[in-house]
CSV table of C-alpha atoms in Angstrom, one decimal:
chain,number,residue,atom,x,y,z
X,1,MET,CA,-16.8,-8.6,2.8
X,2,LEU,CA,-16.7,-4.9,2.3
X,3,ARG,CA,-19.4,-2.9,3.9
X,4,TYR,CA,-20.4,0.7,3.7
X,5,GLY,CA,-23.3,2.9,4.6
X,6,TRP,CA,-24.9,3.8,7.9
X,7,PRO,CA,-24.9,0.4,9.6
X,8,GLY,CA,-21.2,-0.1,8.6
X,9,ARG,CA,-20.2,3.2,10.1
X,10,VAL,CA,-22.0,2.4,13.3
X,11,GLN,CA,-20.3,-0.9,13.6
X,12,GLY,CA,-16.9,0.6,12.8
X,13,ALA,CA,-17.5,3.3,15.4
X,14,ARG,CA,-18.3,0.7,18.0
X,15,MET,CA,-15.2,-1.3,17.1
X,16,ARG,CA,-13.0,1.9,17.3
X,17,LYS,CA,-14.6,2.7,20.7
X,18,GLY,CA,-13.8,-0.8,22.0
X,19,ASP,CA,-10.2,-0.5,20.7
X,20,ARG,CA,-9.8,2.9,22.5
X,21,ARG,CA,-11.2,1.4,25.7
X,22,ALA,CA,-8.8,-1.6,25.5
X,23,GLY,CA,-5.9,0.8,24.8
X,24,LEU,CA,-6.8,3.0,27.7
X,25,SER,CA,-7.1,0.0,30.0
X,26,GLY,CA,-3.7,-1.4,28.9
X,27,MET,CA,-2.0,2.0,29.3
X,28,PHE,CA,-3.5,2.3,32.9
X,29,TRP,CA,-2.0,-1.0,34.0
X,30,ILE,CA,1.4,-0.2,32.3
X,31,ARG,CA,1.5,3.2,34.1
X,32,LEU,CA,0.5,1.5,37.4
X,33,LEU,CA,3.3,-1.1,37.0
X,34,GLY,CA,5.9,1.5,36.2
X,35,MET,CA,4.8,3.6,39.1
X,36,ALA,CA,5.2,0.6,41.5
X,37,LEU,CA,8.6,-0.3,40.1
X,38,PHE,CA,10.0,3.2,40.3
X,39,ALA,CA,8.6,3.5,43.8
X,40,LEU,CA,10.4,0.3,44.9
X,41,LEU,CA,13.6,1.5,43.2
X,42,SER,CA,13.4,4.8,45.1
X,43,LEU,CA,12.8,3.0,48.3
X,44,ARG,CA,15.9,0.8,47.8
X,45,VAL,CA,18.0,3.9,47.0
X,46,ALA,CA,16.7,5.7,50.1
X,47,LEU,CA,17.4,2.8,52.4
X,48,MET,CA,21.0,2.6,51.1
X,49,ILE,CA,21.7,6.0,52.5
X,50,PRO,CA,23.7,5.5,55.8
X,51,GLY,CA,21.6,6.1,58.9
X,52,ALA,CA,18.4,6.4,56.9
X,53,THR,CA,16.4,4.4,59.4
X,54,LEU,CA,18.1,5.5,62.6
X,55,TYR,CA,16.0,8.6,63.1
X,56,PRO,CA,12.1,8.8,62.8
X,57,GLU,CA,12.2,12.2,61.0
X,58,ASN,CA,14.2,10.5,58.2
X,59,TRP,CA,11.1,8.5,57.2
X,60,ARG,CA,9.5,11.7,55.9
X,61,TYR,CA,12.4,12.1,53.4
X,62,ILE,CA,12.1,8.4,52.5
X,63,ALA,CA,8.4,8.8,51.9
X,64,THR,CA,9.1,11.9,49.8
X,65,MET,CA,11.6,10.0,47.7
X,66,VAL,CA,9.2,7.1,47.2
X,67,LEU,CA,6.4,9.4,46.1
X,68,ALA,CA,8.7,11.2,43.8
X,69,GLY,CA,9.8,7.9,42.3
X,70,ALA,CA,6.2,6.8,41.8
X,71,GLY,CA,5.3,10.1,40.1
X,72,LEU,CA,8.4,9.8,37.9
X,73,GLY,CA,7.4,6.2,37.0
X,74,LEU,CA,3.9,7.4,36.1
X,75,LEU,CA,5.3,9.9,33.6
X,76,LEU,CA,8.2,8.0,32.2
X,77,THR,CA,6.8,4.5,31.8
X,78,PRO,CA,4.9,5.2,28.5
X,79,ILE,CA,8.0,7.0,27.1
X,80,LEU,CA,10.3,4.1,28.0
X,81,THR,CA,8.0,1.2,27.0
X,82,VAL,CA,4.9,2.1,24.9
X,83,THR,CA,6.6,4.6,22.5
X,84,PRO,CA,9.6,2.4,21.6
X,85,LEU,CA,7.3,-0.7,21.2
X,86,ARG,CA,5.0,1.3,18.8
X,87,TRP,CA,8.0,2.4,16.8
X,88,LEU,CA,9.3,-1.2,16.6
X,89,ARG,CA,5.8,-2.4,15.6
X,90,GLU,CA,5.6,0.1,12.7
X,91,GLN,CA,9.1,-0.8,11.6
X,92,VAL,CA,8.2,-4.6,11.6
X,93,ARG,CA,5.0,-3.9,9.7
X,94,ALA,CA,6.9,-2.0,7.0
X,95,VAL,CA,9.3,-4.9,6.5
X,96,PRO,CA,8.0,-7.4,3.8
X,97,THR,CA,7.0,-10.8,5.2
X,98,GLU,CA,9.6,-12.7,3.1
X,99,ALA,CA,12.4,-10.4,4.3
X,100,LEU,CA,11.3,-10.8,7.9
X,101,VAL,CA,11.2,-14.6,7.7
X,102,ALA,CA,14.4,-14.9,5.7
X,103,GLY,CA,16.3,-12.5,8.1
X,104,LEU,CA,15.1,-14.4,11.1
X,105,ILE,CA,16.2,-17.7,9.6
X,106,GLY,CA,19.6,-16.3,8.7
X,107,LEU,CA,20.1,-15.0,12.2
X,108,LEU,CA,19.2,-18.4,13.7
X,109,VAL,CA,21.6,-20.2,11.4
X,110,GLY,CA,24.4,-17.7,12.3
X,111,LEU,CA,23.7,-18.1,16.1
X,112,LEU,CA,23.7,-21.9,15.7
X,113,ALA,CA,27.1,-21.8,13.9
X,114,SER,CA,28.5,-19.6,16.7
X,115,ALA,CA,27.2,-22.0,19.3
X,116,LEU,CA,29.1,-24.8,17.7
X,117,LEU,CA,32.2,-22.8,17.6
X,118,ALA,CA,31.8,-21.4,21.1
X,119,VAL,CA,33.1,-24.6,22.8
X,120,PRO,CA,36.5,-24.9,21.1
X,121,ILE,CA,37.0,-21.1,21.2
X,122,SER,CA,36.2,-20.9,24.9
X,123,MET,CA,39.2,-23.3,25.6
X,124,LEU,CA,41.6,-20.6,24.4
X,125,PRO,CA,43.8,-19.3,27.2
X,126,GLY,CA,43.4,-15.9,28.8
X,127,PRO,CA,40.8,-13.3,28.0
X,128,ALA,CA,40.5,-14.6,24.4
X,129,GLY,CA,38.6,-17.6,25.6
X,130,GLN,CA,36.1,-15.3,27.4
X,131,LEU,CA,35.6,-12.6,24.8
X,132,LEU,CA,35.9,-14.4,21.5
X,133,PRO,CA,32.7,-16.5,21.8
X,134,PHE,CA,30.6,-13.4,22.3
X,135,ILE,CA,32.3,-11.6,19.4
X,136,VAL,CA,31.9,-14.6,17.1
X,137,SER,CA,28.2,-14.9,18.0
X,138,VAL,CA,27.6,-11.2,17.1
X,139,VAL,CA,29.6,-11.4,13.8
X,140,LEU,CA,28.0,-14.7,12.7
X,141,GLY,CA,24.5,-13.6,13.7
X,142,TYR,CA,24.9,-10.4,11.7
X,143,LEU,CA,26.4,-12.3,8.7
X,144,GLY,CA,23.6,-14.9,8.8
X,145,MET,CA,20.9,-12.2,8.9
X,146,ALA,CA,22.5,-10.2,6.0
X,147,ALA,CA,22.8,-13.4,3.9
X,148,GLY,CA,19.1,-14.2,4.7
X,149,LEU,CA,17.9,-10.8,3.6
X,150,GLY,CA,20.0,-11.0,0.5
X,151,ARG,CA,18.3,-14.2,-0.5
X,152,SER,CA,14.9,-13.5,1.0
X,153,SER,CA,12.8,-14.3,-2.1
X,154,GLU,CA,14.4,-17.7,-2.6
X,155,ILE,CA,14.3,-18.6,1.1
X,156,TYR,CA,10.6,-17.6,1.5
X,157,SER,CA,9.6,-19.4,-1.7
X,158,LEU,CA,11.4,-22.6,-0.5
X,159,ILE,CA,9.6,-22.4,2.9
X,160,ALA,CA,6.2,-21.6,1.3
X,161,GLY,CA,6.6,-24.7,-0.9
X,162,ARG,CA,6.5,-22.8,-4.1
X,163,ARG,CA,8.9,-23.3,-7.0
X,164,LYS,CA,10.1,-19.9,-8.2
X,165,ASP,CA,12.3,-19.1,-11.1
X,166,ALA,CA,14.9,-16.5,-10.3
X,167,ARG,CA,14.3,-14.9,-13.6
X,168,VAL,CA,10.7,-14.2,-12.8
X,169,SER,CA,10.2,-10.4,-12.9
X,170,ALA,CA,9.0,-8.3,-10.0
X,171,ARG,CA,5.8,-7.7,-11.9
X,172,ALA,CA,4.7,-11.3,-11.3
X,173,GLU,CA,4.9,-10.8,-7.5
X,174,GLY,CA,2.4,-8.0,-7.2
X,175,ILE,CA,0.7,-5.1,-8.9
X,176,LEU,CA,-0.1,-2.0,-6.7
X,177,VAL,CA,-3.7,-0.8,-7.3
X,178,ASP,CA,-4.7,2.8,-7.2
X,179,SER,CA,-8.2,3.9,-6.1
X,180,SER,CA,-8.9,5.5,-9.5
X,181,VAL,CA,-8.6,2.2,-11.4
X,182,ILE,CA,-10.9,0.5,-8.8
X,183,ILE,CA,-13.6,3.2,-9.2
X,184,ASP,CA,-13.2,3.0,-13.0
X,185,GLY,CA,-14.5,-0.5,-12.8
X,186,ARG,CA,-12.8,-2.0,-16.0
X,187,ILE,CA,-10.3,-3.7,-13.8
X,188,ALA,CA,-12.8,-6.4,-13.0
X,189,ASP,CA,-13.3,-7.2,-16.7
X,190,LEU,CA,-9.6,-7.1,-17.3
X,191,ALA,CA,-8.9,-9.5,-14.4
X,192,ARG,CA,-11.3,-12.1,-16.0
X,193,THR,CA,-9.3,-11.9,-19.3
X,194,GLY,CA,-6.1,-13.1,-17.7
X,195,PHE,CA,-4.0,-10.2,-19.0
X,196,LEU,CA,-2.8,-9.2,-15.5
X,197,SER,CA,0.2,-11.4,-14.7
X,198,GLY,CA,0.3,-11.0,-10.9
X,199,PRO,CA,-1.9,-10.6,-7.8
X,200,LEU,CA,-3.4,-7.2,-7.1
X,201,VAL,CA,-2.1,-5.5,-4.0
X,202,VAL,CA,-4.4,-3.0,-2.4
X,203,PRO,CA,-2.7,-1.1,0.5
X,204,ARG,CA,-4.9,-0.4,3.5
X,205,PHE,CA,-4.5,3.4,2.9
X,206,VAL,CA,-6.1,3.0,-0.6
X,207,LEU,CA,-9.0,1.1,1.0
X,208,ARG,CA,-9.4,3.9,3.5
X,209,GLU,CA,-9.4,6.5,0.7
X,210,LEU,CA,-12.2,4.6,-1.0
X,211,GLN,CA,-14.2,4.5,2.3
X,212,ARG,CA,-13.7,8.3,2.7
X,213,ILE,CA,-15.0,8.9,-0.8
X,214,ALA,CA,-18.0,6.5,-0.1
X,215,ASP,CA,-18.8,8.5,3.0
X,216,ALA,CA,-18.5,12.0,1.3
X,217,ASP,CA,-21.3,14.5,1.5
X,218,ASP,CA,-21.2,15.1,-2.3
X,219,PRO,CA,-23.6,12.5,-3.8
X,220,LEU,CA,-21.4,12.1,-6.9
X,221,ARG,CA,-18.3,11.4,-4.9
X,222,ARG,CA,-20.3,9.1,-2.6
X,223,LYS,CA,-21.6,7.2,-5.6
X,224,ARG,CA,-18.1,6.8,-7.1
X,225,GLY,CA,-16.7,5.6,-3.8
X,226,ARG,CA,-19.4,3.0,-3.3
X,227,ARG,CA,-18.9,1.8,-6.9
X,228,GLY,CA,-15.2,1.3,-6.1
X,229,LEU,CA,-16.0,-0.7,-3.0
X,230,GLU,CA,-18.4,-2.9,-5.0
X,231,VAL,CA,-15.8,-3.5,-7.7
X,232,LEU,CA,-13.2,-4.5,-5.1
X,233,ASN,CA,-15.8,-6.8,-3.4
X,234,ARG,CA,-16.6,-8.4,-6.8
X,235,LEU,CA,-12.9,-8.9,-7.6
X,236,GLN,CA,-12.5,-10.8,-4.3
X,237,LYS,CA,-15.6,-12.9,-4.8
X,238,GLU,CA,-14.9,-13.9,-8.4
X,239,GLY,CA,-11.3,-14.9,-7.6
X,240,ALA,CA,-10.2,-14.6,-11.2
X,241,ILE,CA,-6.9,-13.0,-9.8
X,242,PRO,CA,-5.7,-12.9,-6.2
X,243,VAL,CA,-6.5,-9.7,-4.4
X,244,HIS,CA,-4.5,-8.9,-1.3
X,245,ILE,CA,-5.4,-6.1,1.1
X,246,VAL,CA,-2.1,-5.4,3.0
X,247,GLU,CA,-0.9,-3.2,5.8
X,248,LEU,CA,2.0,-1.8,3.7
X,249,ASP,CA,2.6,1.9,4.2
X,250,ALA,CA,5.2,4.7,3.5
X,251,PRO,CA,4.9,6.9,6.6
X,252,GLU,CA,7.4,9.5,5.2
X,253,ALA,CA,5.1,10.1,2.2
X,254,ALA,CA,2.3,12.7,2.7
X,255,ASP,CA,-0.5,11.7,0.3
X,256,VAL,CA,-1.8,8.5,-1.2
X,257,ASP,CA,-0.1,9.0,-4.6
X,258,SER,CA,3.3,9.6,-3.0
X,259,LYS,CA,2.8,6.5,-0.8
X,260,LEU,CA,2.0,4.3,-3.9
X,261,VAL,CA,5.1,5.6,-5.8
X,262,GLN,CA,7.3,5.0,-2.7
X,263,LEU,CA,6.1,1.5,-2.2
X,264,ALA,CA,6.4,0.7,-6.0
X,265,ARG,CA,10.0,2.0,-5.9
X,266,ASP,CA,10.9,0.0,-2.8
X,267,ARG,CA,9.5,-3.3,-4.0
X,268,GLY,CA,9.8,-3.0,-7.8
X,269,TRP,CA,6.1,-3.4,-8.4
X,270,PRO,CA,4.2,-1.6,-11.2
X,271,ILE,CA,1.2,0.6,-10.4
X,272,LEU,CA,-2.2,0.0,-12.1
X,273,THR,CA,-4.0,3.3,-12.4
X,274,THR,CA,-6.1,5.6,-14.6
X,275,ASP,CA,-4.9,8.8,-12.9
X,276,TYR,CA,-2.9,10.9,-15.4
X,277,ASN,CA,-1.0,12.9,-12.8
X,278,LEU,CA,0.0,9.7,-10.9
X,279,ASN,CA,1.1,8.2,-14.1
X,280,ARG,CA,3.4,11.1,-14.9
X,281,VAL,CA,4.9,11.4,-11.4
X,282,ALA,CA,5.5,7.6,-11.2
X,283,GLU,CA,7.2,7.5,-14.6
X,284,LEU,CA,9.5,10.5,-13.7
X,285,GLN,CA,10.7,8.4,-10.7
X,286,GLY,CA,11.3,5.3,-12.8
X,287,VAL,CA,8.2,3.3,-11.7
X,288,THR,CA,6.4,1.1,-14.2
X,289,VAL,CA,2.8,2.2,-14.8
X,290,LEU,CA,0.0,0.1,-16.2
X,291,ASN,CA,-2.6,2.6,-17.4
X,292,ILE,CA,-5.9,1.1,-18.5
X,293,HIS,CA,-6.5,4.1,-20.7
X,294,ASP,CA,-3.3,3.3,-22.6
X,295,LEU,CA,-4.4,-0.3,-22.9
X,296,ALA,CA,-7.8,0.7,-24.3
X,297,GLN,CA,-6.1,3.0,-26.8
X,298,SER,CA,-3.8,0.2,-27.9
X,299,VAL,CA,-6.6,-2.3,-28.6
X,300,ARG,CA,-8.9,0.0,-30.5
X,301,PRO,CA,-9.3,-0.8,-34.2
X,302,VAL,CA,-6.7,1.0,-36.4
X,303,VAL,CA,-8.3,3.6,-38.7
X,304,GLN,CA,-6.4,5.0,-41.6
X,305,PRO,CA,-7.1,8.2,-43.6
X,306,GLY,CA,-9.2,7.4,-46.6
X,307,GLU,CA,-11.2,4.6,-44.9
X,308,GLU,CA,-15.0,4.9,-44.8
X,309,LEU,CA,-17.0,4.6,-41.6
X,310,THR,CA,-20.7,4.6,-40.7
X,311,VAL,CA,-21.5,6.7,-37.7
X,312,GLN,CA,-24.5,8.1,-35.9
X,313,LEU,CA,-24.3,11.9,-35.4
X,314,VAL,CA,-25.5,12.9,-31.9
X,315,HIS,CA,-24.7,16.6,-31.6
X,316,GLU,CA,-23.1,19.6,-33.2
X,317,GLY,CA,-19.4,20.3,-33.1
X,318,LYS,CA,-17.5,23.3,-31.7
X,319,GLU,CA,-16.7,24.6,-35.2
X,320,TYR,CA,-19.3,25.9,-37.6
X,321,GLY,CA,-20.9,23.1,-39.7
X,322,GLN,CA,-19.5,20.2,-37.7
X,323,GLY,CA,-21.4,17.2,-36.5
X,324,VAL,CA,-20.1,14.8,-33.9
X,325,GLY,CA,-20.7,11.1,-33.5
X,326,TYR,CA,-19.0,8.2,-31.7
X,327,LEU,CA,-17.8,4.7,-32.7
X,328,ASP,CA,-18.7,1.7,-30.6
X,329,ASP,CA,-15.4,1.9,-28.7
X,330,GLY,CA,-16.1,5.5,-27.7
X,331,THR,CA,-13.8,7.2,-30.2
X,332,MET,CA,-15.1,10.6,-31.2
X,333,VAL,CA,-15.7,11.3,-34.9
X,334,VAL,CA,-15.9,14.9,-36.0
X,335,VAL,CA,-17.6,15.3,-39.4
X,336,ASP,CA,-17.2,18.5,-41.4
X,337,GLY,CA,-20.2,19.9,-43.1
X,338,ALA,CA,-22.6,17.6,-41.3
X,339,ARG,CA,-24.3,20.0,-38.9
X,340,ASP,CA,-27.7,19.5,-40.7
X,341,ARG,CA,-27.3,15.7,-40.4
X,342,VAL,CA,-27.3,15.5,-36.6
X,343,GLY,CA,-29.5,12.7,-35.5
X,344,GLN,CA,-28.9,10.7,-38.7
X,345,GLN,CA,-26.6,7.8,-39.5
X,346,VAL,CA,-24.1,8.9,-42.2
X,347,HIS,CA,-21.3,7.4,-44.2
X,348,VAL,CA,-18.0,9.4,-43.8
X,349,THR,CA,-14.5,9.2,-45.1
X,350,VAL,CA,-11.6,9.6,-42.6
X,351,SER,CA,-9.5,12.7,-43.2
X,352,ARG,CA,-7.0,12.6,-40.3
X,353,LEU,CA,-6.4,11.3,-36.8
X,354,LEU,CA,-5.5,13.3,-33.7
X,355,SER,CA,-4.2,11.5,-30.5
X,356,THR,CA,-4.7,13.2,-27.2
X,357,THR,CA,-4.3,12.3,-23.5
X,358,ALA,CA,-8.1,11.7,-23.4
X,359,GLY,CA,-8.0,9.4,-26.5
X,360,ARG,CA,-8.2,9.6,-30.3
X,361,ILE,CA,-10.3,11.9,-32.3
X,362,ILE,CA,-11.2,11.1,-35.9
X,363,PHE,CA,-11.8,13.9,-38.3
X,364,ALA,CA,-13.8,13.0,-41.4
X,365,HIS,CA,-16.1,14.4,-44.1
X,366,LEU,CA,-19.2,13.1,-45.7
X,367,SER,CA,-18.7,10.4,-48.4
X,368,ALA,CA,-19.7,11.9,-51.7
X,369,ALA,CA,-20.7,8.6,-53.2
X,370,LYS,CA,-22.8,7.4,-50.3
X,371,GLN,CA,-24.4,10.6,-49.0
X,372,GLU,CA,-27.9,9.9,-47.9
X,373,LYS,CA,-30.3,12.2,-49.6
């Protein structure tokens, strides 16, 4: 369950503090172990020097070497162990689960095949019988892993017990969700209709962005962020469509939009958004974009010039003599010569339509036959 507010921040701070303590404790023991190993190695090297133990004054040099080795171990152990392991962990996290599983299975199959061939190959005379088994193991292991990665989707689907048509598009596998479409809120209603054809994928960095907005000092931003968290929570509870919060990331990308575009390009997923700038950037890079604004525009009733409408005028227009009203779907209707009818319901005739990035605008004039006196 998603939580926000003061209690949630306190709990999160406690968890982060506990994680830092655990990390510091682990680092301490790793440094201590490295210091001991380097000290023992320095001692072994010092004792290998001819005549090192014959004279008492040599023990001072031996002790100096041991202390130098311990200090070197204290400094180098994190660089030699923790840093590579962190890098490896980030690389593994960036690999899709299906690719990781399929690659491992392919590697095991390749090594198994090399083990079966190792016995007859080892009987070859000379150096060939000693070197060829190792070479065959490396080659078959690599080929097996490459074959597994090439068929990762089919292998993972077979293991997961799901029947999967090879012609199913990437869109059915996941839809990347932007924070703007979550805050918008219409995604919850859209999920209930069944129009979305795949599970919603919310990267962890998008969730962190929502949490930052929910904790903002600006009350309007804070309200928007909390609404986004509530919408995401409702999507998970209703279960109309699967919602997966994943650890996927694109470390080379600087901002959230760039990370989303990079992930969408790498995995062939579309992006669900209401952000105009993200929409344009993603389309320029060949990424499919599902924009709820475009969908809303597409399902609005078609109005043709000459049709008559009934609209409630709510305020004056920018130009002299204009009155402005709105249809039930939010479409703006600008009526010429209706400034004095603001606050009234009038019958109008459509003159022309104007489509903009913000939506459609209908221009109309008062219907002569039905003007209300």
